[in-house]
Amino acid sequence: MKHVKQSIISRALEEDIKSGDITTNSVIPRNCIITARIIAKESGVIAGIPVAQRIFRRMSFRAFVHDGVSVARGTVVAEIRGHTRFILSRGRTAL
């Protein structure tokens, strides 16, 4: 995962977002800032942290675990701070 090309990430974002996240853009104010957390819904092994970091590259991204680490349900995997619209529109791709 560390060597995923930016072009692959860009294509995934383009496919997922296309012309914009209509719901997010209609209900979230343009200048709204949040701190979001990626939390493990189940126990498992983490994979894809470098990809998530690249997806949220314009945001403050802090990973609390690394790829290959086993986590329990409820573990905070990462935290992202930035514009709400940006985070919400990229969340599905990152997960």
C-alpha atoms as a printed R data frame, in Angstrom:
   type eleno elety resid chain resno       x      y       z
1  ATOM     1    CA   MET     A     1   0.000  0.000   0.000
2  ATOM     2    CA   LYS     A     2   2.897  2.400   0.566
3  ATOM     3    CA   HIS     A     3   3.562  2.499  -3.158
4  ATOM     4    CA   VAL     A     4   0.044  3.175  -4.442
5  ATOM     5    CA   LYS     A     5   0.414  5.704  -7.222
6  ATOM     6    CA   GLN     A     6  -1.284  9.061  -6.842
7  ATOM     7    CA   SER     A     7  -2.989  8.478 -10.203
8  ATOM     8    CA   ILE     A     8  -4.859  5.481  -8.757
9  ATOM     9    CA   ILE     A     9  -5.984  7.536  -5.771
10 ATOM    10    CA   SER     A    10  -7.020 10.418  -8.042
11 ATOM    11    CA   ARG     A    11  -9.080  8.074 -10.238
12 ATOM    12    CA   ALA     A    12 -10.776  6.547  -7.183
13 ATOM    13    CA   LEU     A    13 -11.672 10.007  -5.858
14 ATOM    14    CA   GLU     A    14 -12.917 11.112  -9.266
15 ATOM    15    CA   GLU     A    15 -15.103  8.023  -9.581
16 ATOM    16    CA   ASP     A    16 -16.507  8.388  -6.076
17 ATOM    17    CA   ILE     A    17 -17.036 12.154  -6.047
18 ATOM    18    CA   LYS     A    18 -17.600 12.848  -9.788
19 ATOM    19    CA   SER     A    19 -19.136 16.310  -9.970
20 ATOM    20    CA   GLY     A    20 -19.231 16.847  -6.224
21 ATOM    21    CA   ASP     A    21 -20.916 15.574  -3.114
22 ATOM    22    CA   ILE     A    22 -24.356 17.113  -3.613
23 ATOM    23    CA   THR     A    23 -25.715 16.185  -0.171
24 ATOM    24    CA   THR     A    24 -22.680 17.469   1.724
25 ATOM    25    CA   ASN     A    25 -22.563 20.686  -0.289
26 ATOM    26    CA   SER     A    26 -26.249 21.380   0.292
27 ATOM    27    CA   VAL     A    27 -26.286 20.895   4.078
28 ATOM    28    CA   ILE     A    28 -22.766 21.760   5.298
29 ATOM    29    CA   PRO     A    29 -21.655 25.414   5.365
30 ATOM    30    CA   ARG     A    30 -18.654 26.147   3.138
31 ATOM    31    CA   ASN     A    31 -16.320 27.272   5.953
32 ATOM    32    CA   CYS     A    32 -17.246 24.622   8.519
33 ATOM    33    CA   ILE     A    33 -14.190 22.975  10.150
34 ATOM    34    CA   ILE     A    34 -14.301 19.670  12.062
35 ATOM    35    CA   THR     A    35 -12.134 17.060  13.676
36 ATOM    36    CA   ALA     A    36 -13.151 13.627  12.397
37 ATOM    37    CA   ARG     A    37 -12.009 10.240  13.640
38 ATOM    38    CA   ILE     A    38 -11.664  6.925  11.882
39 ATOM    39    CA   ILE     A    39 -12.763  4.327  14.448
40 ATOM    40    CA   ALA     A    40 -12.572  0.559  14.018
41 ATOM    41    CA   LYS     A    41 -16.104 -0.884  13.919
42 ATOM    42    CA   GLU     A    42 -14.774 -4.369  14.598
43 ATOM    43    CA   SER     A    43 -11.512 -5.924  15.723
44 ATOM    44    CA   GLY     A    44  -9.085 -6.586  12.887
45 ATOM    45    CA   VAL     A    45  -5.790 -5.683  11.253
46 ATOM    46    CA   ILE     A    46  -5.234 -2.177   9.939
47 ATOM    47    CA   ALA     A    47  -4.326 -1.659   6.294
48 ATOM    48    CA   GLY     A    48  -4.216  1.422   4.075
49 ATOM    49    CA   ILE     A    49  -2.973  4.187   6.383
50 ATOM    50    CA   PRO     A    50  -0.590  5.607   3.712
51 ATOM    51    CA   VAL     A    51  -3.454  5.737   1.211
52 ATOM    52    CA   ALA     A    52  -5.714  7.537   3.708
53 ATOM    53    CA   GLN     A    53  -2.893 10.023   4.414
54 ATOM    54    CA   ARG     A    54  -2.645 10.794   0.699
55 ATOM    55    CA   ILE     A    55  -6.420 11.115   0.286
56 ATOM    56    CA   PHE     A    56  -6.519 13.666   3.123
57 ATOM    57    CA   ARG     A    57  -3.198 15.274   2.151
58 ATOM    58    CA   ARG     A    58  -4.514 18.843   2.434
59 ATOM    59    CA   MET     A    59  -5.835 18.216   5.933
60 ATOM    60    CA   SER     A    60  -4.182 17.666   9.269
61 ATOM    61    CA   PHE     A    61  -4.013 13.835   9.362
62 ATOM    62    CA   ARG     A    62  -2.742 11.965  12.418
63 ATOM    63    CA   ALA     A    63  -2.577  8.172  12.437
64 ATOM    64    CA   PHE     A    64  -2.620  6.485  15.841
65 ATOM    65    CA   VAL     A    65  -1.769  3.021  14.485
66 ATOM    66    CA   HIS     A    66   0.232  1.692  11.545
67 ATOM    67    CA   ASP     A    67  -0.525 -0.861   8.871
68 ATOM    68    CA   GLY     A    68  -0.308 -4.418  10.155
69 ATOM    69    CA   VAL     A    69  -1.356 -3.564  13.720
70 ATOM    70    CA   SER     A    70  -4.203 -5.533  15.277
71 ATOM    71    CA   VAL     A    71  -6.890 -3.344  16.819
72 ATOM    72    CA   ALA     A    72  -9.954 -3.932  18.964
73 ATOM    73    CA   ARG     A    73 -13.407 -2.642  18.166
74 ATOM    74    CA   GLY     A    74 -13.643  1.047  19.077
75 ATOM    75    CA   THR     A    75  -9.942  1.843  18.540
76 ATOM    76    CA   VAL     A    76  -9.338  5.330  17.175
77 ATOM    77    CA   VAL     A    77  -7.253  4.625  14.074
78 ATOM    78    CA   ALA     A    78  -6.745  8.185  12.820
79 ATOM    79    CA   GLU     A    79  -7.885 11.762  13.233
80 ATOM    80    CA   ILE     A    80  -8.420 14.327  10.493
81 ATOM    81    CA   ARG     A    81  -8.947 18.054  11.019
82 ATOM    82    CA   GLY     A    82 -10.063 20.385   8.274
83 ATOM    83    CA   HIS     A    83 -12.950 21.569   6.131
84 ATOM    84    CA   THR     A    84 -15.989 19.395   6.732
85 ATOM    85    CA   ARG     A    85 -16.986 19.218   3.074
86 ATOM    86    CA   PHE     A    86 -13.507 18.037   2.046
87 ATOM    87    CA   ILE     A    87 -13.397 15.348   4.733
88 ATOM    88    CA   LEU     A    88 -16.926 14.060   4.108
89 ATOM    89    CA   SER     A    89 -16.508 13.912   0.345
90 ATOM    90    CA   ARG     A    90 -13.352 11.807   0.649
91 ATOM    91    CA   GLY     A    91 -14.276  9.616   3.610
92 ATOM    92    CA   ARG     A    92 -15.859  6.791   1.647
93 ATOM    93    CA   THR     A    93 -12.813  6.502  -0.634
94 ATOM    94    CA   ALA     A    94 -10.421  6.538   2.307
95 ATOM    95    CA   LEU     A    95 -12.289  3.809   4.160
